[in-house]
Amino acid sequence: MARTLIAPSILAADFSKLGEEAVAVEAAGADLLHVDVMDGHFVPNITIGPVVLKSLKPHVKIPFDVHLMISPVDAYLQAFRDAGADILTVHPEAGPHIHRTLQAIKATGAKAGASLNPGTPVETLEPLLDQLDLVLIMSVNPGFGGQSFIASQLRKIERARTMIDGCGRDIILEVDGGVNETTARQCIEAGATALVAGTAVFSGDRADYARNIARLRGDAR
Ligand code: DX5
Ligand code: ZN
């Protein structure tokens, strides 16, 4: 089985030292840098925009996995791509037309992802699979770090795994929210190939990040 990709969410980093934090998780073995973009409208929190990505980009070599929790979203895709996004993931509910939004992401040259909230049925993916490079299953309701993993989403991960295997395309199956050492193992068993983690990675000192990441991946440490 391929090695599980770990995508630290910078939402849990020290924002006064964001560049150093991003460099530290890369050095600690992170595979992707997960960037949570929130608008205070689609989700009840506000974070960062393209200007912050752009200033981080020259310092980090791993791909930027940009999770857009904003509505409307189409008008901002190119700006995030220009700022350095390698993967752009959107929520179908951000509207108005998810298929068109995915086409627009592809047109920027970025990889395209779709994210399902805990209350969004897995069948939503079916007509989108041929456009997707990544499926993001939310295991918390989006908006905040540090929430508890919603166990009912494990079944959704299993079902998404089956759908992805059935379509025969190479699609990353990523899980986001409340991922810790215990839930990470459950997600991997359910078929996840990538894990987002904020709190579980950015805990302790920077010297602890490598161990935190290795534990999520299931490497004995
Ligand atoms: C939630 C975000 C997550 C969040 C994860 O809306 O999409 O990426 O930062 O944080 P933890 O790992 O602390 O649940
Ligand atoms: Zn996220």
Short mmCIF file of C-alpha atoms and ligand atoms in Angstrom, two decimals:
data_model
loop_
_atom_site.label_atom_id
_atom_site.label_comp_id
_atom_site.label_asym_id
_atom_site.label_seq_id
_atom_site.Cartn_x
_atom_site.Cartn_y
_atom_site.Cartn_z
CA MET A 1 0.00 0.00 0.00
CA ALA A 2 1.28 3.47 -0.84
CA ARG A 3 2.53 5.71 1.92
CA THR A 4 -0.22 7.92 3.39
CA LEU A 5 0.18 11.57 2.46
CA ILE A 6 0.15 14.00 5.38
CA ALA A 7 -1.13 17.54 4.82
CA PRO A 8 -0.61 19.77 7.86
CA SER A 9 -3.26 22.49 8.10
CA ILE A 10 -1.58 25.82 8.76
CA LEU A 11 -4.73 26.94 10.53
CA ALA A 12 -3.16 25.48 13.69
CA ALA A 13 0.23 27.12 13.12
CA ASP A 14 1.60 30.21 14.87
CA PHE A 15 0.42 32.86 12.41
CA SER A 16 2.97 35.36 13.69
CA LYS A 17 5.65 33.02 12.29
CA LEU A 18 3.78 31.43 9.42
CA GLY A 19 6.74 31.11 7.05
CA GLU A 20 8.88 29.40 9.66
CA GLU A 21 6.02 27.07 10.57
CA ALA A 22 5.48 26.05 6.93
CA VAL A 23 9.20 25.40 6.46
CA ALA A 24 9.24 23.39 9.70
CA VAL A 25 6.44 21.02 8.68
CA GLU A 26 8.03 20.52 5.28
CA ALA A 27 11.32 19.61 6.97
CA ALA A 28 9.37 17.32 9.31
CA GLY A 29 8.12 15.21 6.40
CA ALA A 30 4.84 16.80 5.31
CA ASP A 31 3.75 15.88 1.78
CA LEU A 32 1.34 18.76 1.15
CA LEU A 33 0.68 22.11 2.82
CA HIS A 34 -3.05 22.39 3.56
CA VAL A 35 -4.30 25.96 3.43
CA ASP A 36 -7.79 26.65 4.80
CA VAL A 37 -9.44 29.65 3.17
CA MET A 38 -12.60 30.86 4.94
CA ASP A 39 -14.80 33.83 4.16
CA GLY A 40 -17.10 34.34 7.16
CA HIS A 41 -20.04 33.61 4.88
CA PHE A 42 -19.80 30.02 3.63
CA VAL A 43 -18.31 29.11 7.00
CA PRO A 44 -18.47 31.07 10.26
CA ASN A 45 -14.79 32.03 10.35
CA ILE A 46 -12.39 34.19 8.32
CA THR A 47 -8.80 33.25 7.55
CA ILE A 48 -6.49 34.22 4.71
CA GLY A 49 -6.45 35.08 1.02
CA PRO A 50 -4.09 34.78 -1.95
CA VAL A 51 -1.64 37.41 -0.69
CA VAL A 52 -0.59 35.13 2.17
CA LEU A 53 -0.13 32.13 -0.15
CA LYS A 54 1.96 34.23 -2.46
CA SER A 55 4.33 35.27 0.30
CA LEU A 56 4.68 31.68 1.58
CA LYS A 57 5.19 30.09 -1.83
CA PRO A 58 8.89 30.86 -2.42
CA HIS A 59 9.80 29.29 0.93
CA VAL A 60 8.05 25.91 0.54
CA LYS A 61 8.61 23.21 -2.09
CA ILE A 62 5.75 20.79 -1.25
CA PRO A 63 2.47 21.37 -3.13
CA PHE A 64 -0.09 23.80 -1.76
CA ASP A 65 -3.36 21.98 -1.08
CA VAL A 66 -5.82 24.86 -0.95
CA HIS A 67 -9.20 24.20 0.65
CA LEU A 68 -11.60 26.93 -0.40
CA MET A 69 -14.49 27.42 2.02
CA ILE A 70 -15.80 30.50 0.26
CA SER A 71 -18.90 31.40 -1.68
CA PRO A 72 -18.98 32.51 -4.41
CA VAL A 73 -15.76 30.75 -5.36
CA ASP A 74 -15.39 30.94 -9.16
CA ALA A 75 -14.20 34.53 -9.22
CA TYR A 76 -11.24 33.73 -6.95
CA LEU A 77 -9.86 30.54 -8.53
CA GLN A 78 -7.33 32.22 -10.80
CA ALA A 79 -6.07 34.45 -7.99
CA PHE A 80 -5.35 31.45 -5.78
CA ARG A 81 -3.71 29.62 -8.67
CA ASP A 82 -1.54 32.65 -9.44
CA ALA A 83 -0.59 32.85 -5.77
CA GLY A 84 0.74 29.29 -5.86
CA ALA A 85 -2.10 26.82 -5.32
CA ASP A 86 -1.29 23.39 -6.78
CA ILE A 87 -4.59 21.78 -5.78
CA LEU A 88 -7.82 23.78 -5.50
CA THR A 89 -10.61 22.08 -3.57
CA VAL A 90 -14.15 23.43 -3.49
CA HIS A 91 -17.45 22.54 -1.85
CA PRO A 92 -20.44 21.74 -4.11
CA GLU A 93 -22.61 23.94 -1.89
CA ALA A 94 -20.46 26.98 -2.69
CA GLY A 95 -22.34 27.03 -5.99
CA PRO A 96 -23.74 27.83 -8.28
CA HIS A 97 -22.49 25.03 -10.59
CA ILE A 98 -19.92 22.60 -9.22
CA HIS A 99 -19.20 20.99 -12.59
CA ARG A 100 -18.42 24.37 -14.12
CA THR A 101 -16.27 25.29 -11.13
CA LEU A 102 -14.21 22.13 -11.58
CA GLN A 103 -13.79 22.92 -15.28
CA ALA A 104 -12.61 26.39 -14.29
CA ILE A 105 -10.06 24.94 -11.87
CA LYS A 106 -8.70 22.65 -14.58
CA ALA A 107 -8.44 25.62 -16.92
CA THR A 108 -6.08 27.32 -14.46
CA GLY A 109 -3.78 24.29 -14.61
CA ALA A 110 -4.35 23.35 -10.97
CA LYS A 111 -5.50 19.94 -9.79
CA ALA A 112 -9.18 19.86 -8.88
CA GLY A 113 -10.76 18.66 -5.65
CA ALA A 114 -14.30 18.40 -4.32
CA SER A 115 -15.05 18.44 -0.60
CA LEU A 116 -18.05 16.82 1.04
CA ASN A 117 -19.36 18.20 4.33
CA PRO A 118 -20.54 15.67 6.93
CA GLY A 119 -24.14 16.19 5.81
CA THR A 120 -23.42 15.96 2.09
CA PRO A 121 -24.12 12.56 0.48
CA VAL A 122 -21.27 10.66 -1.11
CA GLU A 123 -23.35 10.24 -4.28
CA THR A 124 -22.63 13.91 -5.00
CA LEU A 125 -19.25 12.71 -6.30
CA GLU A 126 -20.64 10.39 -8.95
CA PRO A 127 -21.05 12.84 -11.85
CA LEU A 128 -17.82 14.62 -10.94
CA LEU A 129 -15.35 11.74 -10.75
CA ASP A 130 -13.98 12.17 -14.27
CA GLN A 131 -12.88 15.71 -13.38
CA LEU A 132 -11.44 15.07 -9.95
CA ASP A 133 -7.86 14.69 -8.80
CA LEU A 134 -8.81 14.77 -5.12
CA VAL A 135 -11.82 14.00 -2.96
CA LEU A 136 -11.87 15.65 0.47
CA ILE A 137 -14.14 14.07 3.05
CA MET A 138 -14.86 16.48 5.91
CA SER A 139 -14.93 14.67 9.23
CA VAL A 140 -15.99 17.86 11.03
CA ASN A 141 -18.26 20.68 9.95
CA PRO A 142 -15.95 23.19 8.26
CA GLY A 143 -14.96 26.44 9.90
CA PHE A 144 -12.68 25.67 12.81
CA GLY A 145 -9.71 23.57 13.79
CA GLY A 146 -9.65 21.51 16.95
CA GLN A 147 -13.07 19.85 16.58
CA SER A 148 -13.84 16.19 17.28
CA PHE A 149 -13.87 13.62 14.48
CA ILE A 150 -17.40 12.62 13.41
CA ALA A 151 -17.26 8.82 13.29
CA SER A 152 -20.16 8.45 10.85
CA GLN A 153 -17.87 9.80 8.13
CA LEU A 154 -15.80 6.60 8.14
CA ARG A 155 -18.57 4.88 6.21
CA LYS A 156 -18.50 7.72 3.71
CA ILE A 157 -14.74 7.28 3.27
CA GLU A 158 -15.30 3.58 2.55
CA ARG A 159 -17.98 4.38 0.01
CA ALA A 160 -15.85 7.05 -1.65
CA ARG A 161 -13.00 4.50 -1.83
CA THR A 162 -15.27 2.08 -3.67
CA MET A 163 -16.43 4.78 -6.08
CA ILE A 164 -12.87 5.91 -6.80
CA ASP A 165 -11.65 2.34 -7.35
CA GLY A 166 -14.62 1.77 -9.65
CA CYS A 167 -13.85 4.74 -11.84
CA GLY A 168 -10.26 3.61 -12.34
CA ARG A 169 -8.76 7.09 -12.02
CA ASP A 170 -5.91 8.06 -9.73
CA ILE A 171 -7.75 10.26 -7.22
CA ILE A 172 -6.37 11.22 -3.81
CA LEU A 173 -8.87 10.43 -1.03
CA GLU A 174 -8.21 12.94 1.73
CA VAL A 175 -9.87 13.34 5.14
CA ASP A 176 -10.02 16.62 7.06
CA GLY A 177 -11.01 17.39 10.65
CA GLY A 178 -10.26 15.86 14.03
CA VAL A 179 -7.53 13.62 12.63
CA ASN A 180 -5.29 12.31 15.40
CA GLU A 181 -3.29 9.12 15.83
CA THR A 182 -6.41 7.04 16.52
CA THR A 183 -8.73 8.47 13.88
CA ALA A 184 -5.88 8.51 11.34
CA ARG A 185 -5.63 4.74 11.58
CA GLN A 186 -9.40 4.40 11.13
CA CYS A 187 -9.31 6.66 8.06
CA ILE A 188 -6.46 4.71 6.48
CA GLU A 189 -8.31 1.44 7.12
CA ALA A 190 -11.40 2.94 5.47
CA GLY A 191 -9.37 3.76 2.37
CA ALA A 192 -8.02 7.28 2.82
CA THR A 193 -4.73 8.05 1.06
CA ALA A 194 -4.17 11.54 2.51
CA LEU A 195 -4.82 13.05 5.91
CA VAL A 196 -5.18 16.71 6.84
CA ALA A 197 -4.20 17.53 10.40
CA GLY A 198 -3.86 20.85 12.16
CA THR A 199 -3.90 20.36 15.91
CA ALA A 200 -2.21 16.95 15.78
CA VAL A 201 0.76 18.23 13.76
CA PHE A 202 1.29 21.67 15.30
CA SER A 203 1.44 20.47 18.88
CA GLY A 204 4.46 20.72 21.15
CA ASP A 205 7.63 22.37 19.87
CA ARG A 206 8.79 22.42 16.27
CA ALA A 207 11.15 19.62 17.21
CA ASP A 208 8.05 17.45 17.77
CA TYR A 209 6.50 17.96 14.31
CA ALA A 210 8.39 15.09 12.66
CA ARG A 211 7.23 12.66 15.33
CA ASN A 212 3.67 14.02 15.14
CA ILE A 213 3.61 13.46 11.38
CA ALA A 214 5.17 9.99 11.58
CA ARG A 215 2.56 8.93 14.14
CA LEU A 216 -0.30 10.01 11.88
CA ARG A 217 1.19 8.04 9.02
CA GLY A 218 1.30 4.98 11.24
CA ASP A 219 5.07 4.76 11.31
CA ALA A 220 6.20 3.32 14.64
CA ARG A 221 7.96 5.95 16.73
C1 DX5 B 1 -11.77 22.86 9.13
C2 DX5 B 1 -10.52 22.84 8.29
C3 DX5 B 1 -9.50 21.86 8.74
C4 DX5 B 1 -8.95 22.12 10.10
C5 DX5 B 1 -8.36 20.86 10.65
O1 DX5 B 1 -12.71 23.66 8.51
O2 DX5 B 1 -10.86 22.50 6.96
O3 DX5 B 1 -8.46 21.77 7.78
O4 DX5 B 1 -7.99 23.12 10.12
O5 DX5 B 1 -7.95 21.08 11.96
P1 DX5 B 1 -7.84 19.92 13.04
O6 DX5 B 1 -6.87 18.94 12.52
O7 DX5 B 1 -7.37 20.63 14.25
O8 DX5 B 1 -9.23 19.33 13.20
ZN ZN B 2 -9.27 22.05 5.47
#
